[in-house]
């Protein structure tokens, strides 16, 4: 039986999580972070502003969903 190697997938997942965490932190601190695709600034979208809160650009090419409690 062949043993599956998930180490590369785990590294990519860890990097993606770390990158998203850094973006969330910067936006929540009020710093300007540009969308990687359209270069527009990312904005915090609160539950009062939308039923789907998170961080995203106006075009919608980047969106990180957040839960507020």
Tab-separated table of N, CA and C in Angstrom:
chain	number	residue	atom	x	y	z
A	1	UNK	N	0.840	-1.176	0.000
A	1	UNK	CA	0.000	0.000	0.000
A	1	UNK	C	0.895	1.252	0.000
A	2	UNK	N	0.505	2.235	-0.823
A	2	UNK	CA	1.307	3.453	-0.957
A	2	UNK	C	0.967	4.433	0.170
A	3	UNK	N	2.003	4.998	0.745
A	3	UNK	CA	1.834	5.975	1.814
A	3	UNK	C	1.709	7.370	1.191
A	4	UNK	N	0.682	8.122	1.572
A	4	UNK	CA	0.466	9.460	1.044
A	4	UNK	C	1.278	10.485	1.827
A	5	UNK	N	1.842	11.432	1.094
A	5	UNK	CA	2.657	12.470	1.711
A	5	UNK	C	1.907	13.807	1.626
A	6	UNK	N	1.429	14.276	2.744
A	6	UNK	CA	0.675	15.516	2.804
A	6	UNK	C	1.525	16.695	3.268
A	7	UNK	N	2.821	16.510	3.373
A	7	UNK	CA	3.674	17.565	3.926
A	7	UNK	C	3.637	18.842	3.084
A	8	UNK	N	3.643	18.724	1.749
A	8	UNK	CA	3.605	19.907	0.891
A	8	UNK	C	2.264	20.631	1.027
A	9	UNK	N	1.178	19.874	1.061
A	9	UNK	CA	-0.149	20.464	1.240
A	9	UNK	C	-0.249	21.149	2.596
A	10	UNK	N	0.291	20.532	3.625
A	10	UNK	CA	0.271	21.131	4.960
A	10	UNK	C	1.064	22.434	4.998
A	11	UNK	N	2.202	22.487	4.310
A	11	UNK	CA	3.003	23.711	4.254
A	11	UNK	C	2.236	24.826	3.550
A	12	UNK	N	1.576	24.497	2.430
A	12	UNK	CA	0.807	25.496	1.677
A	12	UNK	C	-0.365	26.010	2.512
A	13	UNK	N	-1.046	25.116	3.204
A	13	UNK	CA	-2.180	25.499	4.040
A	13	UNK	C	-1.731	26.399	5.179
A	14	UNK	N	-0.623	26.049	5.808
A	14	UNK	CA	-0.083	26.851	6.913
A	14	UNK	C	0.313	28.244	6.435
A	15	UNK	N	0.943	28.341	5.252
A	15	UNK	CA	1.342	29.634	4.696
A	15	UNK	C	0.117	30.470	4.350
A	16	UNK	N	-0.894	29.857	3.751
A	16	UNK	CA	-2.116	30.572	3.387
A	16	UNK	C	-2.801	31.127	4.633
A	17	UNK	N	-2.903	30.315	5.680
A	17	UNK	CA	-3.513	30.754	6.931
A	17	UNK	C	-2.722	31.911	7.534
A	18	UNK	N	-1.416	31.790	7.520
A	18	UNK	CA	-0.552	32.833	8.071
A	18	UNK	C	-0.693	34.135	7.284
A	19	UNK	N	-0.738	34.030	5.962
A	19	UNK	CA	-0.902	35.221	5.112
A	19	UNK	C	-2.247	35.904	5.370
A	20	UNK	N	-3.321	35.115	5.463
A	20	UNK	CA	-4.641	35.688	5.730
A	20	UNK	C	-4.679	36.330	7.110
A	21	UNK	N	-4.061	35.698	8.087
A	21	UNK	CA	-4.019	36.246	9.443
A	21	UNK	C	-3.323	37.603	9.443
A	22	UNK	N	-2.229	37.714	8.702
A	22	UNK	CA	-1.485	38.974	8.625
A	22	UNK	C	-2.326	40.066	7.967
A	23	UNK	N	-3.058	39.714	6.902
A	23	UNK	CA	-3.933	40.684	6.221
A	23	UNK	C	-5.021	41.158	7.172
A	24	UNK	N	-5.674	40.225	7.857
A	24	UNK	CA	-6.744	40.580	8.801
A	24	UNK	C	-6.201	41.517	9.870
A	25	UNK	N	-5.051	41.195	10.422
A	25	UNK	CA	-4.443	42.005	11.478
A	25	UNK	C	-4.163	43.420	10.993
A	26	UNK	N	-3.575	43.565	9.800
A	26	UNK	CA	-3.249	44.883	9.264
A	26	UNK	C	-4.501	45.711	9.002
A	27	UNK	N	-5.519	45.105	8.398
A	27	UNK	CA	-6.760	45.830	8.097
A	27	UNK	C	-7.445	46.267	9.393
A	28	UNK	N	-7.468	45.395	10.389
A	28	UNK	CA	-8.105	45.726	11.670
A	28	UNK	C	-7.335	46.828	12.407
A	29	UNK	N	-6.047	46.985	12.116
A	29	UNK	CA	-5.247	48.052	12.707
A	29	UNK	C	-5.417	49.366	11.952
A	30	UNK	N	-6.158	49.339	10.854
A	30	UNK	CA	-6.386	50.541	10.071
A	30	UNK	C	-5.350	50.798	8.995
A	31	UNK	N	-4.486	49.833	8.777
A	31	UNK	CA	-3.465	49.993	7.740
A	31	UNK	C	-4.067	49.693	6.367
A	32	UNK	N	-3.502	50.308	5.334
A	32	UNK	CA	-3.982	50.095	3.970
A	32	UNK	C	-3.301	48.858	3.395
A	33	UNK	N	-4.135	47.896	2.987
A	33	UNK	CA	-3.650	46.668	2.365
A	33	UNK	C	-4.345	46.556	1.018
A	34	UNK	N	-3.580	46.387	-0.051
A	34	UNK	CA	-4.145	46.302	-1.394
A	34	UNK	C	-4.484	44.859	-1.751
A	35	UNK	N	-5.575	44.708	-2.496
A	35	UNK	CA	-5.964	43.407	-3.040
A	35	UNK	C	-4.867	42.959	-4.000
A	36	UNK	N	-4.486	41.693	-3.937
A	36	UNK	CA	-3.414	41.190	-4.789
A	36	UNK	C	-3.806	41.176	-6.260
A	37	UNK	N	-5.109	41.105	-6.555
A	37	UNK	CA	-5.542	41.011	-7.949
A	37	UNK	C	-5.850	42.362	-8.571
A	38	UNK	N	-6.668	43.189	-7.911
A	38	UNK	CA	-7.100	44.460	-8.514
A	38	UNK	C	-6.382	45.674	-7.933
A	39	UNK	N	-5.580	45.473	-6.895
A	39	UNK	CA	-4.804	46.527	-6.239
A	39	UNK	C	-5.656	47.574	-5.528
A	40	UNK	N	-6.952	47.352	-5.354
A	40	UNK	CA	-7.795	48.266	-4.584
A	40	UNK	C	-7.627	47.947	-3.100
A	41	UNK	N	-7.860	48.940	-2.231
A	41	UNK	CA	-7.686	48.688	-0.796
A	41	UNK	C	-8.739	47.705	-0.257
A	42	UNK	N	-8.292	46.859	0.662
A	42	UNK	CA	-9.211	45.943	1.339
A	42	UNK	C	-9.897	46.693	2.466
A	43	UNK	N	-11.172	46.380	2.685
A	43	UNK	CA	-11.966	47.062	3.705
A	43	UNK	C	-12.586	46.046	4.658
A	44	UNK	N	-12.768	46.467	5.886
A	44	UNK	CA	-13.473	45.666	6.876
A	44	UNK	C	-14.966	45.858	6.672
A	45	UNK	N	-15.706	44.766	6.553
A	45	UNK	CA	-17.158	44.795	6.387
A	45	UNK	C	-17.757	44.198	7.657
A	46	UNK	N	-18.419	45.040	8.436
A	46	UNK	CA	-18.973	44.618	9.727
A	46	UNK	C	-20.360	44.002	9.551
A	47	UNK	N	-20.863	43.301	10.575
A	47	UNK	CA	-22.206	42.730	10.499
A	47	UNK	C	-23.293	43.794	10.296
A	48	UNK	N	-23.028	45.013	10.735
A	48	UNK	CA	-24.005	46.086	10.546
A	48	UNK	C	-24.074	46.511	9.076
A	49	UNK	N	-22.992	46.308	8.349
A	49	UNK	CA	-22.928	46.709	6.948
A	49	UNK	C	-23.423	45.633	5.990
A	50	UNK	N	-23.324	44.378	6.381
A	50	UNK	CA	-23.668	43.281	5.486
A	50	UNK	C	-23.995	42.031	6.285
A	51	UNK	N	-24.792	41.152	5.670
A	51	UNK	CA	-25.087	39.865	6.311
A	51	UNK	C	-23.876	38.941	6.256
A	52	UNK	N	-22.936	39.248	5.375
A	52	UNK	CA	-21.722	38.453	5.251
A	52	UNK	C	-20.517	39.321	5.608
A	53	UNK	N	-20.176	39.412	6.907
A	53	UNK	CA	-19.050	40.243	7.327
A	53	UNK	C	-17.714	39.608	6.955
A	54	UNK	N	-16.725	40.468	6.798
A	54	UNK	CA	-15.385	39.981	6.482
A	54	UNK	C	-14.492	41.109	6.024
A	55	UNK	N	-13.490	40.753	5.254
A	55	UNK	CA	-12.555	41.718	4.686
A	55	UNK	C	-12.506	41.456	3.191
A	56	UNK	N	-12.694	42.531	2.411
A	56	UNK	CA	-12.684	42.350	0.966
A	56	UNK	C	-12.488	43.657	0.226
A	57	UNK	N	-12.322	43.550	-1.092
A	57	UNK	CA	-12.194	44.726	-1.946
A	57	UNK	C	-13.552	45.032	-2.578
A	58	UNK	N	-13.674	46.186	-3.193
A	58	UNK	CA	-14.941	46.586	-3.801
A	58	UNK	C	-15.357	45.669	-4.951
A	59	UNK	N	-14.392	45.185	-5.714
A	59	UNK	CA	-14.701	44.319	-6.854
A	59	UNK	C	-15.124	42.920	-6.414
A	60	UNK	N	-14.713	42.520	-5.238
A	60	UNK	CA	-15.066	41.203	-4.729
A	60	UNK	C	-14.102	40.089	-5.111
A	61	UNK	N	-12.960	40.442	-5.697
A	61	UNK	CA	-12.011	39.391	-6.072
A	61	UNK	C	-11.279	38.828	-4.858
A	62	UNK	N	-11.242	39.573	-3.755
A	62	UNK	CA	-10.689	39.079	-2.497
A	62	UNK	C	-11.760	39.214	-1.430
A	63	UNK	N	-12.012	38.116	-0.699
A	63	UNK	CA	-12.933	38.169	0.418
A	63	UNK	C	-12.522	37.140	1.453
A	64	UNK	N	-12.337	37.592	2.678
A	64	UNK	CA	-12.035	36.720	3.807
A	64	UNK	C	-13.220	36.832	4.751
A	65	UNK	N	-13.962	35.762	4.885
A	65	UNK	CA	-15.142	35.752	5.737
A	65	UNK	C	-14.729	35.741	7.212
A	66	UNK	N	-15.417	36.560	8.020
A	66	UNK	CA	-15.132	36.628	9.450
A	66	UNK	C	-16.403	36.402	10.253
A	67	UNK	N	-16.251	35.826	11.426
A	67	UNK	CA	-17.366	35.667	12.358
A	67	UNK	C	-17.188	36.666	13.487
A	68	UNK	N	-18.232	37.415	13.785
A	68	UNK	CA	-18.225	38.366	14.888
A	68	UNK	C	-19.125	37.819	15.973
A	69	UNK	N	-18.669	37.898	17.227
A	69	UNK	CA	-19.523	37.426	18.324
A	69	UNK	C	-19.793	38.527	19.307
